[in-house]
Amino acid sequence: MAEDEDDYLSDKFLADLNAASSSEPKTYSARRKEAEKKAKLKQEQNRIKSRRQLELESREAGLSKSLFERAKEEEATVGKGNKALAMMMKMGFKPGQSLGQVHDEPAPEAASVTPERAVSSTPEVEVKESSAEPSRDGTPFESMTRGLGSGIKHRTEPLPLNEWAGKKGIGSLKRGPSPSSLERMAKMAKTTEAVDQDTFRSRAREDYLERRAEGRLAPAQATCVSLDEKAGKAFNVLWLNPNNPDAFPEELMNALPEEPVVAKTRRRQEQETIEARLRKQMKADALQPLSPEDDSPSKVAERDQAQLTPEQLEEAVKFLSQSAQQRLAAVLSYLRSEYSYCFWCGCQYNDAEDLQQNCPGENEEDHD
Amino acid sequence: MATDNPYLAHLNPKKGGKSSASPTPGNNPLYGFLPRRVTGEQARKALESDVNPFTMQPHTPQYKKILEARKKLPVYSQMDEFFKIFSENQIIVMVGETGSGKTTQIPQFVCYSDLPHTKGKMVACTQPRRVAAMSVAKRVADEMDVQLGKQVGYSIRFEDMTEPGTTFLKYMTDGMLLREAMNDPELTRYSTIILDEAHERTLATDILMGLLKTLAKRRTDLKLIVMSATLDALKFQKYFSLKHGEVAPLFKVPGRTHPVEVFYTQEPEPDYVEAAIRTVLMIHRAEEPGDILLFLTGEEEIEDACRKIKIEADDLMNQDPDSVGPLVCIPLYSSLPPQQQQRIFDPPPPPRTPDGPPGRKVVISTNIAETSLTIDGIVYVVDPGFSKQKVYNPRIRVESLLVSPISKASAQQRAGRAGRTRPGKCFRLYTERDFMKELEEQTHPEILRSNLANTVLELVKLGIKDLVRFDYVDAPAPETLMRALELLNFLAALDDDGNLTALGGIMAEFPLDPQLAKMLIVSPEFKCSNEILTIVAMLSVPNVWVRPPSQRKEADAAKQMLTVPDGDHLTLLNVYNQYVANGQDKNWCWQSYLSARALQQADNVRAQLQRNMEKFDIDLVSIQDSNKLYTAIRMALVCGFFMQVAHKEGEKGNYLTVKDNQVVALHPSCGLDNQPEWVIFHEFVLTTRPYIRTVTEVRPEWLLEFAPQYFDLSTFPDGETKRALQRVLNKKQGKAAGRVDGTNSDKRMTKKQKR
């Protein structure tokens, strides 16, 4: 009986108190209660997470084992076979086979029959072959019909289950954007996210690392420029230094979203004040010509042709929005893969193999 | 053979043209017709006649009007070819775009050539959907100038709109034809069978194809037409090849299609709904007049998108009334009431001012608009590339209801919708690369995605002994068949050799899942067959609960009022009883947030099933005491659903499905007020999470008592579930051994369990 009533020490009373006097300064115990509550909530969340984990694990375990395996195990442990399987075996089934008729018609022969010829093989049938096959778009119908035409092959395993993917569009789970700059961008994106959610301590450390990377970026980029130029490259996104935007190609400046990309890195150095930020905002809001094309369309077009492709532009924007460490990492890995050059060793190896064998590793620590 | 039919002698001028059997041979428009030898010219003449050849009544003026419209259909212009190919072949594969008129015209052509009414036979045309069967039958009855349910009728589950002896053209769901085959494997009453929408590859159509292929070899007088809307005809042609190396002939009707320009996105979309909305608004702003068709995946998503588009479009129009016209959003999904489905045919809204920019209509639809419905005026298609797909997995016996990528074939079909009236555009919200690489060629046919328990029972009843070597168009996974046989064996519908038992024979007669049929048949033993009948009916109709997004709280409160805390099955019973007690009043339904349509349907289904029960002398009985009644009902539920039991493990509402050990949660719609240790569930679905749905508390003793074979503990994997059952068993045996000590140990036992 007593269990049903609230204990006089129950935090239910405290919760009521808290609610009533939330605006007043909190006592120690109230704060402690609050902290406890939070911890409890967090615990709960963790538990929900682990429940999802449980669901997933049990599902995977269940899906990975075929019923034939299960039947076999059962037979081994209990000594009773699966009746349904026995029925199927009586019908001539063997585990591992598919159901349905085995069509003796050789598959390749079937595949070679195109639909048109298939029709004409029954000459008595006069069907208006729509010569104007509505080829609605550029996708190959051929490959589809060929896929259908191939020999019948029945399933031996159930269709896999999809997992819930929310509202993500097709392809967005599988790969990132354009394949060429894909890897670099993925790496960059991953680290940015992580940086955003750090605590003060790690942030301080991060700042230190960032400054250090900043210092190393300049010589690394210089090396990159000289090696690239030696290789005959006119432009590389990795040369760009946000601290020195004057060196940017002009169309890149136009393409950059003003505030976030260039200013972000500057702000970090300036320890920017409110006034500075305001000034910047005003500058950003100020009237600007819509595009340089209004002034000199021919000139711009000319330069466009000469220099950046849209893909490069986009890549540049992404590159510049990364932290110094990420940029450094990108430049270094580029040097390693492209020129077998190790920044920490300070030398260029003969080839990838040489680099592999003689360089102690990718990181600075490896070179201590 | 049909040509020797004595009833037709009077129609044959060579044999007995002057016979007086026909009072006015000159008046009969079918005079001189030789069954299956009719030419297009003859048929056209008969169609133009003033007398209806099937009723011998003069045609109404309406008939001529409709006939003029029919003449414009692509199929109509190929009448001669059709009559030729029909005369010369037993099996024909036909391909025609949606809107070519094949569903309405081909069966009529067949009637003019086959003349089924003269030999007491029928022409059947199957449809995958109930609504299509009904609406097409109505249309065709109008076209043929007869009353629906007389010469032209339809037959769907729980509704038969035909007149034996009069009806010679019958539209029916594919499932109904399969059920008819169960009792008449030769399908003797049909002279021609048309399988329409074969490209949809529904479970029943697939099974029918297998049956009819063999049947056609036995019954050479049976003609078969397989109609499909997509270009995958070759598969059917090969499947239905009568001679080795020679495929079935193809009759092809080009659709009235215009070129469609296809656009892809540059990058994958992070949120396809948001991208779809953006694209619709972009089209509305920048593209020429013409209606938009947007494909989304389900009711909720569609309604949500409708709201968002409406708000944004109104905003656009207010900002820029000179260039942006009004936009009207029309949702379309199968659970929508028919009147509302009709809205898709409304014209686009008029401009706000006489000279203002024209209005536009957006139809936001599930994939029903992909092949089976034709909406004129669509010029733009927005295709995010998804549809909701049901996939059953036999290993853990789950049905997943997830949004999945469509196939290439589906995407083509969707794009084609844009070119119905004039050249159109299709916006695919995925990259071209993903179209090529990520999408499957064809949608998996339903037979690969379904639980086959019902189908297997039907096939066994049909006399198909060898389910392993049945000639499937696409064979299901062997494990799916294994699960089906297992279930039917545990339900005692099949014996250990796979033969149909007497009980199984009765179960097959009910158009229900085997578990439901079993439950219904045994319910008189528990003196609650009245109630079980109601529950079965309620489980056989769409969701009765209405939960409009703007009134969720009110709807939930209303639901709470009707909820029986012991189980959702009992809640369903209560809802139906209240519905009847309130005089089946629509207002009451509306106030209680219930679907009057679904309840009406449940009432109808209940009446049908009751007739079935009477046929097999299954008594309708009840107990007065409501407590005892509820217990009895739950016991009867166990007799049908003992293979769908979950056991609570841990404290946090985790359930484990028995034997498959899947961690599941009670579905949010579940009305149980506590979390009982043992529950039976109607469905195990995988949506955002694994859920069990429609759940009722049961006692473990019942499981052991009513399903001793399934709950044979020696076959159980070790685990908490087995231990819990073992405790119950021990207790039961302890009780039997000595009653004196029993009560004491019982208490201890329950305490232990609670921990």
PDB file of N, CA and C in Angstrom, chain B residues 397 487 491 513-520 532 535-536 539 569 634-646 679-683 693-694 698 703 707 710-711:
ATOM      1  N   ARG B 397      10.099 -13.650 -40.546  1.00  0.00           N
ATOM      2  CA  ARG B 397       8.644 -13.485 -40.742  1.00  0.00           C
ATOM      3  C   ARG B 397       8.206 -12.042 -40.526  1.00  0.00           C
ATOM      4  N   LEU B 487       3.358 -23.064 -41.545  1.00  0.00           N
ATOM      5  CA  LEU B 487       2.175 -22.462 -40.932  1.00  0.00           C
ATOM      6  C   LEU B 487       0.946 -23.330 -41.150  1.00  0.00           C
ATOM      7  N   LEU B 491      -1.323 -25.188 -38.391  1.00  0.00           N
ATOM      8  CA  LEU B 491      -2.754 -24.880 -38.289  1.00  0.00           C
ATOM      9  C   LEU B 491      -3.610 -26.102 -38.594  1.00  0.00           C
ATOM     10  N   ASP B 513      -6.895 -14.906 -44.669  1.00  0.00           N
ATOM     11  CA  ASP B 513      -5.632 -15.540 -44.326  1.00  0.00           C
ATOM     12  C   ASP B 513      -5.925 -16.794 -43.513  1.00  0.00           C
ATOM     13  N   PRO B 514      -5.086 -17.820 -43.642  1.00  0.00           N
ATOM     14  CA  PRO B 514      -5.384 -19.080 -42.960  1.00  0.00           C
ATOM     15  C   PRO B 514      -5.542 -18.934 -41.439  1.00  0.00           C
ATOM     16  N   GLN B 515      -4.766 -18.041 -40.830  1.00  0.00           N
ATOM     17  CA  GLN B 515      -4.888 -17.884 -39.372  1.00  0.00           C
ATOM     18  C   GLN B 515      -6.287 -17.390 -39.005  1.00  0.00           C
ATOM     19  N   LEU B 516      -6.773 -16.429 -39.780  1.00  0.00           N
ATOM     20  CA  LEU B 516      -8.102 -15.879 -39.511  1.00  0.00           C
ATOM     21  C   LEU B 516      -9.178 -16.933 -39.745  1.00  0.00           C
ATOM     22  N   ALA B 517      -9.006 -17.689 -40.819  1.00  0.00           N
ATOM     23  CA  ALA B 517      -9.997 -18.717 -41.141  1.00  0.00           C
ATOM     24  C   ALA B 517     -10.047 -19.758 -40.020  1.00  0.00           C
ATOM     25  N   LYS B 518      -8.882 -20.156 -39.566  1.00  0.00           N
ATOM     26  CA  LYS B 518      -8.805 -21.158 -38.499  1.00  0.00           C
ATOM     27  C   LYS B 518      -9.510 -20.656 -37.236  1.00  0.00           C
ATOM     28  N   MET B 519      -9.206 -19.430 -36.893  1.00  0.00           N
ATOM     29  CA  MET B 519      -9.774 -18.813 -35.702  1.00  0.00           C
ATOM     30  C   MET B 519     -11.300 -18.778 -35.784  1.00  0.00           C
ATOM     31  N   LEU B 520     -11.782 -18.445 -36.976  1.00  0.00           N
ATOM     32  CA  LEU B 520     -13.225 -18.353 -37.185  1.00  0.00           C
ATOM     33  C   LEU B 520     -13.870 -19.734 -37.044  1.00  0.00           C
ATOM     34  N   ILE B 532     -15.765 -13.236 -32.781  1.00  0.00           N
ATOM     35  CA  ILE B 532     -14.610 -13.511 -33.645  1.00  0.00           C
ATOM     36  C   ILE B 532     -14.937 -13.120 -35.089  1.00  0.00           C
ATOM     37  N   ILE B 535     -14.409  -9.495 -35.331  1.00  0.00           N
ATOM     38  CA  ILE B 535     -12.991  -9.132 -35.310  1.00  0.00           C
ATOM     39  C   ILE B 535     -12.339  -9.458 -36.653  1.00  0.00           C
ATOM     40  N   VAL B 536     -12.669 -10.621 -37.194  1.00  0.00           N
ATOM     41  CA  VAL B 536     -12.099 -11.006 -38.483  1.00  0.00           C
ATOM     42  C   VAL B 536     -12.500 -10.003 -39.558  1.00  0.00           C
ATOM     43  N   LEU B 539     -10.564  -6.863 -39.177  1.00  0.00           N
ATOM     44  CA  LEU B 539      -9.172  -7.014 -39.587  1.00  0.00           C
ATOM     45  C   LEU B 539      -9.033  -7.119 -41.108  1.00  0.00           C
ATOM     46  N   HIS B 569      -7.527  -6.269 -30.445  1.00  0.00           N
ATOM     47  CA  HIS B 569      -8.584  -7.042 -31.103  1.00  0.00           C
ATOM     48  C   HIS B 569      -9.922  -6.748 -30.437  1.00  0.00           C
ATOM     49  N   ARG B 634     -10.006 -14.132 -26.393  1.00  0.00           N
ATOM     50  CA  ARG B 634      -8.541 -14.167 -26.434  1.00  0.00           C
ATOM     51  C   ARG B 634      -8.035 -15.587 -26.612  1.00  0.00           C
ATOM     52  N   MET B 635      -8.762 -16.538 -26.042  1.00  0.00           N
ATOM     53  CA  MET B 635      -8.368 -17.937 -26.246  1.00  0.00           C
ATOM     54  C   MET B 635      -8.517 -18.322 -27.719  1.00  0.00           C
ATOM     55  N   ALA B 636      -9.623 -17.905 -28.312  1.00  0.00           N
ATOM     56  CA  ALA B 636      -9.845 -18.234 -29.720  1.00  0.00           C
ATOM     57  C   ALA B 636      -8.779 -17.590 -30.594  1.00  0.00           C
ATOM     58  N   LEU B 637      -8.370 -16.373 -30.217  1.00  0.00           N
ATOM     59  CA  LEU B 637      -7.319 -15.697 -30.984  1.00  0.00           C
ATOM     60  C   LEU B 637      -6.039 -16.537 -30.986  1.00  0.00           C
ATOM     61  N   VAL B 638      -5.753 -17.115 -29.830  1.00  0.00           N
ATOM     62  CA  VAL B 638      -4.548 -17.942 -29.722  1.00  0.00           C
ATOM     63  C   VAL B 638      -4.597 -19.099 -30.714  1.00  0.00           C
ATOM     64  N   CYS B 639      -5.780 -19.667 -30.919  1.00  0.00           N
ATOM     65  CA  CYS B 639      -5.891 -20.810 -31.819  1.00  0.00           C
ATOM     66  C   CYS B 639      -5.522 -20.475 -33.259  1.00  0.00           C
ATOM     67  N   GLY B 640      -5.666 -19.222 -33.624  1.00  0.00           N
ATOM     68  CA  GLY B 640      -5.279 -18.833 -34.984  1.00  0.00           C
ATOM     69  C   GLY B 640      -3.878 -18.268 -35.047  1.00  0.00           C
ATOM     70  N   PHE B 641      -3.501 -17.545 -34.014  1.00  0.00           N
ATOM     71  CA  PHE B 641      -2.281 -16.741 -34.115  1.00  0.00           C
ATOM     72  C   PHE B 641      -1.165 -17.166 -33.175  1.00  0.00           C
ATOM     73  N   PHE B 642      -1.181 -18.437 -32.762  1.00  0.00           N
ATOM     74  CA  PHE B 642      -0.166 -18.872 -31.809  1.00  0.00           C
ATOM     75  C   PHE B 642       1.251 -18.794 -32.373  1.00  0.00           C
ATOM     76  N   MET B 643       1.355 -18.646 -33.691  1.00  0.00           N
ATOM     77  CA  MET B 643       2.711 -18.508 -34.244  1.00  0.00           C
ATOM     78  C   MET B 643       3.159 -17.051 -34.258  1.00  0.00           C
ATOM     79  N   GLN B 644       2.286 -16.166 -33.819  1.00  0.00           N
ATOM     80  CA  GLN B 644       2.629 -14.752 -33.770  1.00  0.00           C
ATOM     81  C   GLN B 644       2.538 -14.255 -32.335  1.00  0.00           C
ATOM     82  N   VAL B 645       3.466 -14.732 -31.524  1.00  0.00           N
ATOM     83  CA  VAL B 645       3.483 -14.413 -30.109  1.00  0.00           C
ATOM     84  C   VAL B 645       4.796 -13.718 -29.779  1.00  0.00           C
ATOM     85  N   ALA B 646       4.705 -12.733 -28.888  1.00  0.00           N
ATOM     86  CA  ALA B 646       5.925 -12.084 -28.418  1.00  0.00           C
ATOM     87  C   ALA B 646       5.941 -12.109 -26.899  1.00  0.00           C
ATOM     88  N   VAL B 679       2.018 -11.544 -25.418  1.00  0.00           N
ATOM     89  CA  VAL B 679       1.023 -10.966 -26.333  1.00  0.00           C
ATOM     90  C   VAL B 679       0.994 -11.755 -27.641  1.00  0.00           C
ATOM     91  N   ILE B 680      -0.172 -11.729 -28.287  1.00  0.00           N
ATOM     92  CA  ILE B 680      -0.200 -12.166 -29.680  1.00  0.00           C
ATOM     93  C   ILE B 680      -0.362 -10.923 -30.536  1.00  0.00           C
ATOM     94  N   PHE B 681       0.152 -10.999 -31.732  1.00  0.00           N
ATOM     95  CA  PHE B 681       0.068  -9.831 -32.603  1.00  0.00           C
ATOM     96  C   PHE B 681      -0.452 -10.249 -33.961  1.00  0.00           C
ATOM     97  N   HIS B 682      -1.133  -9.297 -34.614  1.00  0.00           N
ATOM     98  CA  HIS B 682      -1.674  -9.590 -35.936  1.00  0.00           C
ATOM     99  C   HIS B 682      -0.607  -9.453 -37.006  1.00  0.00           C
ATOM    100  N   GLU B 683       0.268  -8.447 -36.828  1.00  0.00           N
ATOM    101  CA  GLU B 683       1.295  -8.233 -37.852  1.00  0.00           C
ATOM    102  C   GLU B 683       2.619  -7.893 -37.196  1.00  0.00           C
ATOM    103  N   ARG B 693       1.899  -5.017 -34.460  1.00  0.00           N
ATOM    104  CA  ARG B 693       0.714  -4.174 -34.571  1.00  0.00           C
ATOM    105  C   ARG B 693      -0.546  -5.003 -34.308  1.00  0.00           C
ATOM    106  N   THR B 694      -1.536  -4.390 -33.730  1.00  0.00           N
ATOM    107  CA  THR B 694      -2.786  -5.028 -33.323  1.00  0.00           C
ATOM    108  C   THR B 694      -2.454  -6.182 -32.372  1.00  0.00           C
ATOM    109  N   VAL B 698      -2.231 -12.315 -23.877  1.00  0.00           N
ATOM    110  CA  VAL B 698      -2.680 -13.703 -23.714  1.00  0.00           C
ATOM    111  C   VAL B 698      -1.962 -14.324 -22.520  1.00  0.00           C
ATOM    112  N   LEU B 703      -1.171 -20.836 -24.532  1.00  0.00           N
ATOM    113  CA  LEU B 703      -0.255 -21.192 -25.611  1.00  0.00           C
ATOM    114  C   LEU B 703       0.092 -22.677 -25.518  1.00  0.00           C
ATOM    115  N   ALA B 707      -1.760 -24.830 -28.439  1.00  0.00           N
ATOM    116  CA  ALA B 707      -0.802 -25.040 -29.526  1.00  0.00           C
ATOM    117  C   ALA B 707       0.398 -25.838 -29.008  1.00  0.00           C
ATOM    118  N   TYR B 710       3.413 -26.331 -31.442  1.00  0.00           N
ATOM    119  CA  TYR B 710       4.301 -25.194 -31.692  1.00  0.00           C
ATOM    120  C   TYR B 710       5.091 -24.864 -30.434  1.00  0.00           C
ATOM    121  N   PHE B 711       4.448 -25.009 -29.285  1.00  0.00           N
ATOM    122  CA  PHE B 711       5.117 -24.673 -28.035  1.00  0.00           C
ATOM    123  C   PHE B 711       5.703 -25.913 -27.368  1.00  0.00           C
TER     124      PHE B 711
END
